[in-house]
Amino acid sequence: TGLHEKQSVFHFTFRRHPFKGGFAVFAGLGTFMDFLQDFRFSDCDLDYLHTLKNGDHFPLFEEGFLDYLRTMEFSCDIDSVPEGTVVFPYEPLVRLKGPLIQAQILESALLNIINFQKLIATKAARIKQAAGSNMLVEFGMRRAQGLDGAISASRASIIGGCDATSNVLAGKIFSIPIKGTMSHSWVMAFEKELTAFQEFAKILPNHADFLIDTYNSISGVEKAIEATLQLKKEGFSLLAVRLDSGDLAKLSIKIRKLLDAAGLYSTKIMASNELDEHLIGSLKEKGANITLWCVGTNLVTGKDQTAFDGVYKLSCLQDKKGNWIDKIKLSEEREKTTTPGILQVKRAFSKGKYLYDIVYDEKIGLNNLEEIYHPVTKEKKNIEEVHEIKDLMIPIFTKGKKVYFSPSISSIKEVVKRELLCLDSPVKKLVSSTPYFVGLEKSLFQKRQKLIREGAF
């Protein structure tokens, strides 16, 4: 149809917070940047596409199209919120401007990468809130959605707040801390539980923790203490004992008393067993003596929310004269109606606290900062004074060339910590949180409402 080289603008946004919370953590940009650095169609890819047939058993794609893909080079502009930023529904997080065909081809990859990592980073941030200053380890590879899902989940978990991962390959790829523990099968491989602990201690004298619930947790910690005291003269120090079953609160209280009575004050109690932010919070309320949390399934699968609802929609298209024409997707469901324009979002803050976000169209600018409007509820927020404001999206690629270098994962993790400090406590509550206000600049809101009233084009 000749539309393939038309300049277009797409935005990535989302509609609802995951886990019924009040914020989300933006993640996955670094992975998407890596994908774009190598973006091309190889001869092998094109050979495969050539084999596909339509319903009449003729080639599905014409040769001219495959030839176009062979020489196509990524040439888009991409602006994005940096990883680690706390974000909210109905605001643009990634903006892609470029040829329509490239913007459409990249849709599935962008959504796959960012939706998943954003989901897991948000879950990790919530769990870290519950764990507080205690160490938090991502333990989920065995339950993750495939090897590729496990790698992405480990990356996002560290960004969200985990201190280490049990996934050694992720540690290698991303240079993130790794931490593992003894397995039940190690204990069961020896005739006696005490022998299993003794041999493990000899092999890892400065890096050992004992899994004590293979048979009986109290009996197990007694044997762990015995093995530790026997080897103490040789310089052995037990880092932790791990509980993986039972009443974690009651057991940890009893175990702490036994460890302290033996003089093992520095030995930590670590716990696993289907943990999440709610269970950790409950255990802490019960006085559990656990200071190291290993969270697996419920973290890396985003359990209780299987997917993030991020969407990627066309919002502007250039005509033959170079004029930008606004595009809007309408829906009977109000929350699915998109916002037209070339969008940017500003964040207002004062005295280190975030106040509200303003979505505006760069073609219009910020003409009216007296009031902003929620795009779905149409709730109006009056702005009595202009606070400090900053644009959230920054250039990442310009004409296909990378102009931004992603920070280390440890640096992004620190961004998340700082970002969460900027949110009021009611917004961060794990349940029944207070909504953070995101509103459209008045002129943009009025334009959007006009297009909705006019209906389909």
Coordinates of N, CA, C and O in Angstrom, one line a residue, residues 122-271:
T122 N 8.5 -5.3 39.7 CA 7.5 -4.8 40.7 C 7.2 -5.7 41.8 O 7.2 -5.3 43.0
K123 N 7.1 -7.0 41.5 CA 6.9 -8.0 42.5 C 8.1 -8.0 43.5 O 7.9 -8.1 44.7
A124 N 9.3 -8.0 43.0 CA 10.5 -8.0 43.8 C 10.5 -6.7 44.7 O 10.9 -6.8 45.9
A125 N 10.1 -5.6 44.2 CA 10.1 -4.4 45.0 C 9.1 -4.5 46.2 O 9.3 -4.0 47.3
R126 N 8.0 -5.1 45.9 CA 7.0 -5.3 46.9 C 7.5 -6.3 48.0 O 7.3 -6.1 49.2
I127 N 8.1 -7.4 47.6 CA 8.7 -8.3 48.5 C 9.8 -7.7 49.4 O 9.9 -7.9 50.6
K128 N 10.6 -6.9 48.7 CA 11.7 -6.2 49.4 C 11.1 -5.2 50.5 O 11.7 -5.1 51.6
Q129 N 10.0 -4.6 50.2 CA 9.3 -3.7 51.1 C 9.0 -4.5 52.4 O 9.2 -4.1 53.5
A130 N 8.5 -5.7 52.2 CA 8.1 -6.6 53.3 C 9.3 -7.1 54.1 O 9.3 -7.1 55.3
A131 N 10.4 -7.4 53.3 CA 11.6 -7.9 54.0 C 12.4 -6.9 54.7 O 13.1 -7.1 55.6
G132 N 12.2 -5.6 54.3 CA 13.0 -4.5 54.9 C 14.5 -4.6 54.7 O 15.0 -4.9 53.7
S133 N 15.2 -4.5 55.8 CA 16.6 -4.6 55.8 C 17.2 -6.0 55.7 O 18.4 -6.2 55.5
N134 N 16.3 -7.0 55.8 CA 16.8 -8.4 55.7 C 17.2 -8.7 54.3 O 16.8 -8.1 53.3
M135 N 18.1 -9.7 54.2 CA 18.6 -10.1 52.9 C 17.5 -10.8 52.1 O 16.8 -11.6 52.7
L136 N 17.4 -10.6 50.8 CA 16.4 -11.2 50.0 C 17.1 -11.8 48.8 O 17.9 -11.2 48.1
V137 N 16.9 -13.1 48.6 CA 17.5 -13.9 47.5 C 16.4 -14.4 46.6 O 15.4 -15.0 47.0
E138 N 16.6 -14.2 45.3 CA 15.7 -14.8 44.3 C 16.1 -16.2 44.1 O 17.3 -16.6 43.7
F139 N 15.1 -17.1 44.3 CA 15.4 -18.5 44.4 C 14.5 -19.3 43.3 O 14.2 -20.5 43.6
G140 N 14.2 -18.7 42.2 CA 13.1 -19.2 41.4 C 13.3 -20.0 40.2 O 12.4 -20.3 39.5
M141 N 14.6 -20.2 39.8 CA 14.9 -20.7 38.5 C 14.1 -22.0 38.2 O 13.6 -22.3 37.1
R142 N 14.0 -22.9 39.2 CA 13.4 -24.2 39.0 C 11.9 -24.1 38.6 O 11.3 -25.0 38.0
R143 N 11.3 -23.0 39.0 CA 9.8 -22.8 38.7 C 9.6 -21.8 37.7 O 8.4 -21.4 37.4
A144 N 10.6 -21.2 37.1 CA 10.5 -20.1 36.1 C 9.9 -20.6 34.8 O 10.0 -21.8 34.6
Q145 N 9.5 -19.7 34.0 CA 8.9 -20.1 32.7 C 9.9 -20.3 31.7 O 10.1 -19.5 30.8
G146 N 10.6 -21.4 31.8 CA 11.7 -21.8 30.8 C 13.0 -21.1 31.2 O 13.1 -20.2 32.0
L147 N 14.1 -21.6 30.5 CA 15.4 -21.0 30.8 C 15.5 -19.5 30.5 O 16.1 -18.8 31.2
D148 N 14.9 -19.1 29.3 CA 14.9 -17.7 29.0 C 14.1 -16.9 30.0 O 14.6 -15.8 30.4
G149 N 13.0 -17.4 30.4 CA 12.2 -16.7 31.5 C 13.0 -16.6 32.8 O 12.9 -15.6 33.5
A150 N 13.7 -17.6 33.1 CA 14.5 -17.6 34.3 C 15.6 -16.5 34.3 O 15.8 -15.8 35.3
I151 N 16.2 -16.4 33.2 CA 17.3 -15.4 33.1 C 16.7 -14.0 33.2 O 17.2 -13.1 34.0
S152 N 15.6 -13.7 32.5 CA 15.0 -12.4 32.6 C 14.4 -12.1 34.0 O 14.5 -11.0 34.5
A153 N 13.9 -13.1 34.6 CA 13.4 -13.0 36.0 C 14.4 -12.7 37.0 O 14.3 -11.8 37.9
S154 N 15.6 -13.3 36.8 CA 16.7 -13.0 37.7 C 17.2 -11.5 37.6 O 17.4 -10.8 38.6
R155 N 17.3 -11.1 36.3 CA 17.7 -9.7 36.1 C 16.7 -8.7 36.7 O 17.1 -7.8 37.5
A156 N 15.4 -9.0 36.5 CA 14.4 -8.0 37.0 C 14.3 -8.1 38.5 O 14.0 -7.1 39.1
S157 N 14.5 -9.3 39.1 CA 14.4 -9.4 40.5 C 15.5 -8.6 41.2 O 15.2 -8.0 42.3
I158 N 16.7 -8.6 40.7 CA 17.7 -7.8 41.3 C 17.4 -6.3 41.2 O 17.6 -5.5 42.1
I159 N 16.9 -5.9 40.0 CA 16.5 -4.5 39.8 C 15.5 -4.1 40.9 O 15.5 -3.0 41.5
G160 N 14.5 -5.0 41.1 CA 13.4 -4.7 42.0 C 13.8 -4.6 43.5 O 13.1 -4.1 44.3
G161 N 14.9 -5.3 43.8 CA 15.4 -5.2 45.2 C 16.0 -6.4 45.8 O 16.5 -6.4 46.9
C162 N 16.1 -7.5 45.1 CA 16.8 -8.7 45.6 C 18.3 -8.5 45.7 O 18.9 -7.7 44.9
D163 N 18.9 -9.1 46.7 CA 20.3 -8.9 46.9 C 21.2 -9.9 46.2 O 22.4 -9.7 46.0
A164 N 20.6 -11.0 45.8 CA 21.3 -12.1 45.1 C 20.4 -13.0 44.4 O 19.1 -12.9 44.6
T165 N 20.9 -13.9 43.5 CA 20.1 -14.9 42.8 C 20.7 -16.2 43.0 O 22.0 -16.3 43.1
S166 N 20.0 -17.3 42.9 CA 20.5 -18.6 42.9 C 20.9 -19.1 41.5 O 21.4 -20.2 41.3
N167 N 20.5 -18.3 40.5 CA 20.7 -18.6 39.1 C 22.2 -18.2 38.7 O 22.5 -17.1 38.4
V168 N 23.0 -19.2 38.6 CA 24.5 -18.9 38.3 C 24.7 -18.4 36.9 O 25.5 -17.5 36.8
L169 N 23.9 -18.8 36.0 CA 24.1 -18.3 34.6 C 23.7 -16.8 34.6 O 24.4 -16.0 33.9
A170 N 22.7 -16.4 35.3 CA 22.3 -15.0 35.4 C 23.4 -14.2 36.0 O 23.7 -13.1 35.7
G171 N 24.0 -14.8 37.1 CA 25.2 -14.1 37.7 C 26.3 -13.9 36.7 O 26.9 -12.8 36.7
K172 N 26.6 -14.8 35.9 CA 27.6 -14.7 34.9 C 27.3 -13.6 33.9 O 28.1 -12.7 33.5
I173 N 26.0 -13.7 33.3 CA 25.6 -12.8 32.3 C 25.6 -11.3 32.7 O 26.0 -10.4 32.0
F174 N 25.0 -11.1 33.9 CA 24.7 -9.8 34.4 C 25.6 -9.2 35.5 O 25.5 -8.1 35.9
S175 N 26.6 -10.1 35.9 CA 27.5 -9.7 36.9 C 26.7 -9.3 38.2 O 27.0 -8.2 38.8
I176 N 25.8 -10.2 38.6 CA 25.0 -9.9 39.8 C 25.4 -11.0 40.9 O 25.8 -12.1 40.5
P177 N 25.2 -10.7 42.1 CA 25.6 -11.6 43.2 C 24.8 -12.9 43.1 O 23.6 -12.9 42.8
I178 N 25.5 -14.0 43.4 CA 24.8 -15.3 43.4 C 24.9 -15.9 44.8 O 25.9 -15.7 45.6
K179 N 23.9 -16.7 45.2 CA 23.9 -17.4 46.5 C 23.1 -18.6 46.4 O 21.9 -18.6 45.9
G180 N 23.7 -19.7 46.8 CA 22.9 -21.0 46.8 C 23.0 -21.6 48.2 O 23.6 -21.1 49.1
T181 N 22.3 -22.7 48.3 CA 22.3 -23.4 49.6 C 22.4 -24.9 49.4 O 22.3 -25.4 48.3
M182 N 22.5 -25.6 50.5 CA 22.5 -27.1 50.5 C 21.1 -27.6 50.1 O 20.1 -27.0 50.3
S183 N 21.2 -28.8 49.4 CA 19.9 -29.4 49.0 C 19.5 -30.5 49.9 O 20.3 -31.1 50.7
H184 N 18.2 -30.9 49.8 CA 17.7 -32.0 50.6 C 18.5 -33.3 50.1 O 18.8 -34.2 50.9
S185 N 18.7 -33.4 48.8 CA 19.4 -34.6 48.3 C 20.8 -34.8 48.9 O 21.3 -35.9 49.0
W186 N 21.5 -33.6 49.2 CA 22.8 -33.8 49.8 C 22.7 -34.4 51.1 O 23.4 -35.4 51.5
V187 N 21.7 -34.0 51.9 CA 21.6 -34.6 53.3 C 21.2 -36.0 53.2 O 21.7 -36.9 53.9
M188 N 20.3 -36.4 52.2 CA 19.8 -37.7 52.1 C 20.8 -38.7 51.5 O 20.7 -39.9 51.6
A189 N 21.9 -38.1 50.9 CA 22.9 -39.0 50.2 C 23.8 -39.6 51.3 O 24.5 -40.6 51.0
F190 N 23.8 -39.1 52.5 CA 24.6 -39.6 53.6 C 23.8 -40.5 54.5 O 22.6 -40.2 54.7
E191 N 24.4 -41.4 55.2 CA 23.7 -42.3 56.1 C 23.2 -41.5 57.3 O 22.1 -41.8 57.9
K192 N 23.9 -40.5 57.7 CA 23.5 -39.7 58.9 C 23.5 -38.2 58.5 O 24.4 -37.7 57.8
E193 N 22.5 -37.5 59.1 CA 22.4 -36.1 58.8 C 23.6 -35.3 59.4 O 24.1 -34.4 58.7
L194 N 24.1 -35.7 60.5 CA 25.3 -35.1 61.1 C 26.5 -35.2 60.1 O 27.2 -34.2 59.9
T195 N 26.7 -36.4 59.5 CA 27.8 -36.5 58.6 C 27.6 -35.6 57.4 O 28.6 -35.0 56.9
A196 N 26.4 -35.4 56.9 CA 26.1 -34.5 55.8 C 26.6 -33.1 56.1 O 27.2 -32.5 55.3
F197 N 26.3 -32.7 57.3 CA 26.7 -31.3 57.7 C 28.2 -31.2 57.9 O 28.8 -30.3 57.4
Q198 N 28.8 -32.2 58.5 CA 30.3 -32.2 58.7 C 31.0 -32.2 57.3 O 32.0 -31.4 57.2
E199 N 30.6 -33.0 56.4 CA 31.3 -33.0 55.1 C 31.1 -31.7 54.3 O 32.0 -31.2 53.7
F200 N 29.9 -31.2 54.4 CA 29.6 -29.9 53.7 C 30.5 -28.8 54.3 O 31.0 -28.0 53.6
A201 N 30.6 -28.8 55.6 CA 31.4 -27.8 56.3 C 32.9 -27.9 55.9 O 33.5 -26.8 55.7
K202 N 33.4 -29.1 55.7 CA 34.8 -29.3 55.3 C 35.0 -28.7 53.9 O 36.1 -28.2 53.6
I203 N 34.0 -28.9 53.0 CA 34.2 -28.5 51.7 C 34.1 -27.0 51.5 O 34.8 -26.4 50.8
L204 N 33.1 -26.4 52.3 CA 32.9 -25.0 52.2 C 33.0 -24.3 53.6 O 32.0 -23.9 54.2
P205 N 34.2 -24.3 54.1 CA 34.4 -23.9 55.5 C 34.0 -22.4 55.8 O 33.6 -22.1 56.9
N206 N 34.0 -21.6 54.8 CA 33.6 -20.2 55.0 C 32.4 -19.7 54.2 O 32.2 -18.5 54.0
H207 N 31.7 -20.7 53.7 CA 30.5 -20.4 52.8 C 29.4 -21.4 53.0 O 28.7 -21.7 52.1
A208 N 29.2 -21.9 54.2 CA 28.2 -22.9 54.4 C 27.0 -22.5 55.2 O 27.0 -21.7 56.1
D209 N 25.9 -23.0 54.7 CA 24.6 -22.9 55.4 C 24.0 -24.3 55.4 O 24.2 -25.1 54.4
F210 N 23.3 -24.7 56.4 CA 22.8 -26.1 56.5 C 21.3 -26.1 56.4 O 20.6 -25.3 57.0
L211 N 20.8 -27.0 55.6 CA 19.3 -27.2 55.4 C 18.9 -28.1 56.5 O 19.3 -29.3 56.4
I212 N 18.1 -27.7 57.4 CA 17.8 -28.5 58.6 C 16.5 -29.2 58.7 O 16.2 -29.8 59.7
D213 N 15.7 -29.1 57.6 CA 14.3 -29.7 57.8 C 14.1 -31.0 57.0 O 13.0 -31.4 56.7
T214 N 15.2 -31.6 56.6 CA 15.0 -32.8 55.8 C 14.3 -33.9 56.5 O 13.4 -34.6 55.9
Y215 N 14.5 -34.0 57.8 CA 13.8 -35.0 58.6 C 13.0 -34.3 59.8 O 11.8 -34.6 59.9
N216 N 13.6 -33.5 60.5 CA 12.9 -32.8 61.6 C 13.7 -31.5 61.9 O 15.0 -31.6 62.2
S217 N 13.1 -30.4 61.9 CA 13.8 -29.1 62.0 C 14.6 -28.9 63.3 O 15.7 -28.4 63.3
I218 N 14.0 -29.3 64.4 CA 14.6 -29.1 65.7 C 15.8 -30.0 65.8 O 16.9 -29.6 66.2
S219 N 15.6 -31.3 65.5 CA 16.7 -32.3 65.5 C 17.8 -31.9 64.5 O 18.9 -32.0 64.8
G220 N 17.3 -31.3 63.4 CA 18.3 -30.9 62.4 C 19.2 -29.7 62.9 O 20.4 -29.8 62.7
V221 N 18.6 -28.8 63.6 CA 19.4 -27.6 64.1 C 20.4 -28.1 65.2 O 21.5 -27.6 65.3
E222 N 19.9 -29.1 66.0 CA 20.8 -29.6 67.0 C 22.0 -30.3 66.4 O 23.1 -30.1 66.9
K223 N 21.8 -31.0 65.3 CA 23.0 -31.6 64.6 C 23.8 -30.6 63.9 O 25.1 -30.7 63.8
A224 N 23.2 -29.5 63.4 CA 24.0 -28.4 62.8 C 24.9 -27.8 63.8 O 26.0 -27.5 63.5
I225 N 24.3 -27.6 65.0 CA 25.1 -27.0 66.1 C 26.3 -27.9 66.5 O 27.4 -27.5 66.7
E226 N 26.0 -29.2 66.6 CA 27.0 -30.2 66.9 C 28.1 -30.2 65.9 O 29.3 -30.1 66.3
A227 N 27.8 -30.2 64.6 CA 28.8 -30.2 63.6 C 29.6 -28.9 63.6 O 30.9 -28.9 63.5
T228 N 29.0 -27.8 63.9 CA 29.7 -26.5 63.9 C 30.6 -26.4 65.1 O 31.8 -25.9 64.9
L229 N 30.2 -26.8 66.2 CA 31.1 -26.8 67.4 C 32.3 -27.7 67.3 O 33.4 -27.4 67.7
Q230 N 32.1 -28.9 66.6 CA 33.2 -29.8 66.4 C 34.2 -29.2 65.5 O 35.4 -29.4 65.7
L231 N 33.8 -28.4 64.6 CA 34.8 -27.9 63.6 C 35.2 -26.4 63.8 O 36.0 -25.8 63.1
K232 N 34.7 -25.9 65.0 CA 35.0 -24.5 65.3 C 36.5 -24.2 65.4 O 37.0 -23.2 65.0
K233 N 37.2 -25.2 66.0 CA 38.7 -25.0 66.2 C 39.4 -25.0 64.9 O 40.5 -24.4 64.9
E234 N 38.8 -25.5 63.9 CA 39.4 -25.5 62.6 C 39.1 -24.2 61.8 O 39.4 -24.1 60.6
G235 N 38.4 -23.3 62.4 CA 38.0 -22.1 61.8 C 36.7 -22.0 61.1 O 36.3 -21.0 60.4
F236 N 35.9 -23.1 61.3 CA 34.6 -23.1 60.6 C 33.6 -22.2 61.3 O 33.5 -22.2 62.5
S237 N 32.8 -21.5 60.5 CA 31.8 -20.6 61.0 C 30.5 -20.9 60.1 O 30.6 -20.8 58.9
L238 N 29.4 -21.2 60.8 CA 28.2 -21.5 60.1 C 27.4 -20.2 59.8 O 27.1 -19.4 60.6
L239 N 27.3 -19.9 58.5 CA 26.6 -18.7 58.1 C 25.1 -18.7 58.4 O 24.6 -17.7 58.9
A240 N 24.5 -19.8 58.1 CA 23.0 -19.8 58.3 C 22.5 -21.2 58.4 O 23.1 -22.2 57.9
V241 N 21.3 -21.4 58.9 CA 20.5 -22.6 58.8 C 19.2 -22.2 58.0 O 18.7 -21.1 58.2
R242 N 18.8 -23.2 57.2 CA 17.7 -22.9 56.4 C 16.5 -23.7 56.7 O 16.6 -25.0 56.8
L243 N 15.3 -23.1 56.8 CA 14.0 -23.8 57.0 C 13.3 -23.7 55.6 O 13.2 -22.7 55.0
D244 N 12.7 -24.9 55.3 CA 12.0 -24.9 54.0 C 10.6 -25.5 54.2 O 9.9 -25.8 53.2
S245 N 10.1 -25.7 55.4 CA 8.8 -26.2 55.7 C 8.4 -26.0 57.1 O 9.2 -25.6 58.0
G246 N 7.2 -26.3 57.4 CA 6.7 -26.2 58.8 C 6.2 -24.8 59.2 O 6.1 -23.9 58.3
D247 N 5.9 -24.6 60.4 CA 5.5 -23.3 61.0 C 6.7 -22.4 61.1 O 7.5 -22.5 62.1
L248 N 7.0 -21.6 60.1 CA 8.3 -20.9 60.1 C 8.4 -19.9 61.3 O 9.6 -19.7 61.8
A249 N 7.4 -19.3 61.7 CA 7.5 -18.4 62.8 C 7.9 -19.1 64.1 O 8.9 -18.8 64.8
K250 N 7.1 -20.1 64.5 CA 7.4 -20.9 65.7 C 8.7 -21.6 65.7 O 9.5 -21.5 66.7
L251 N 9.0 -22.2 64.6 CA 10.3 -22.9 64.5 C 11.5 -22.0 64.5 O 12.5 -22.2 65.2
S252 N 11.4 -20.8 63.9 CA 12.5 -19.9 63.9 C 12.8 -19.3 65.3 O 13.9 -19.1 65.7
I253 N 11.7 -19.1 66.1 CA 11.9 -18.6 67.4 C 12.6 -19.7 68.3 O 13.6 -19.4 69.0
K254 N 12.2 -20.9 68.2 CA 12.9 -22.0 68.9 C 14.3 -22.2 68.5 O 15.2 -22.4 69.3
I255 N 14.5 -22.1 67.2 CA 15.9 -22.3 66.6 C 16.8 -21.2 67.0 O 18.0 -21.4 67.3
R256 N 16.3 -20.0 67.0 CA 17.2 -18.9 67.5 C 17.6 -19.0 68.9 O 18.8 -18.8 69.2
K257 N 16.8 -19.5 69.8 CA 17.2 -19.8 71.2 C 18.2 -20.9 71.2 O 19.2 -20.7 72.0
L258 N 18.1 -21.9 70.4 CA 19.1 -23.0 70.4 C 20.5 -22.5 69.9 O 21.5 -22.8 70.5
L259 N 20.4 -21.7 68.8 CA 21.7 -21.2 68.3 C 22.4 -20.2 69.3 O 23.6 -20.3 69.5
D260 N 21.6 -19.4 69.9 CA 22.2 -18.4 70.9 C 22.7 -19.1 72.1 O 23.8 -18.8 72.6
A261 N 22.0 -20.2 72.5 CA 22.5 -20.9 73.7 C 23.8 -21.6 73.4 O 24.7 -21.8 74.3
A262 N 24.1 -21.9 72.1 CA 25.3 -22.6 71.7 C 26.4 -21.5 71.4 O 27.5 -21.9 71.0
G263 N 26.1 -20.3 71.5 CA 27.0 -19.2 71.2 C 27.1 -18.8 69.7 O 28.0 -18.1 69.3
L264 N 26.2 -19.3 68.9 CA 26.2 -19.1 67.5 C 25.3 -17.8 67.2 O 24.4 -17.9 66.4
Y265 N 25.7 -16.7 67.8 CA 24.9 -15.5 67.6 C 24.8 -15.0 66.2 O 23.9 -14.3 65.8
S266 N 25.9 -15.2 65.5 CA 26.0 -14.6 64.1 C 25.4 -15.5 63.1 O 25.2 -15.0 61.9
T267 N 25.0 -16.7 63.4 CA 24.4 -17.6 62.4 C 23.0 -17.1 62.1 O 22.2 -17.0 63.0
K268 N 22.7 -16.9 60.9 CA 21.4 -16.4 60.5 C 20.4 -17.6 60.3 O 20.8 -18.7 60.1
I269 N 19.1 -17.2 60.4 CA 18.1 -18.2 60.0 C 17.5 -17.7 58.7 O 17.0 -16.6 58.6
M270 N 17.6 -18.6 57.7 CA 17.0 -18.3 56.4 C 15.8 -19.1 56.2 O 15.7 -20.2 56.7
A271 N 14.9 -18.6 55.4 CA 13.6 -19.4 55.1 C 13.3 -19.3 53.6 O 13.6 -18.4 52.9

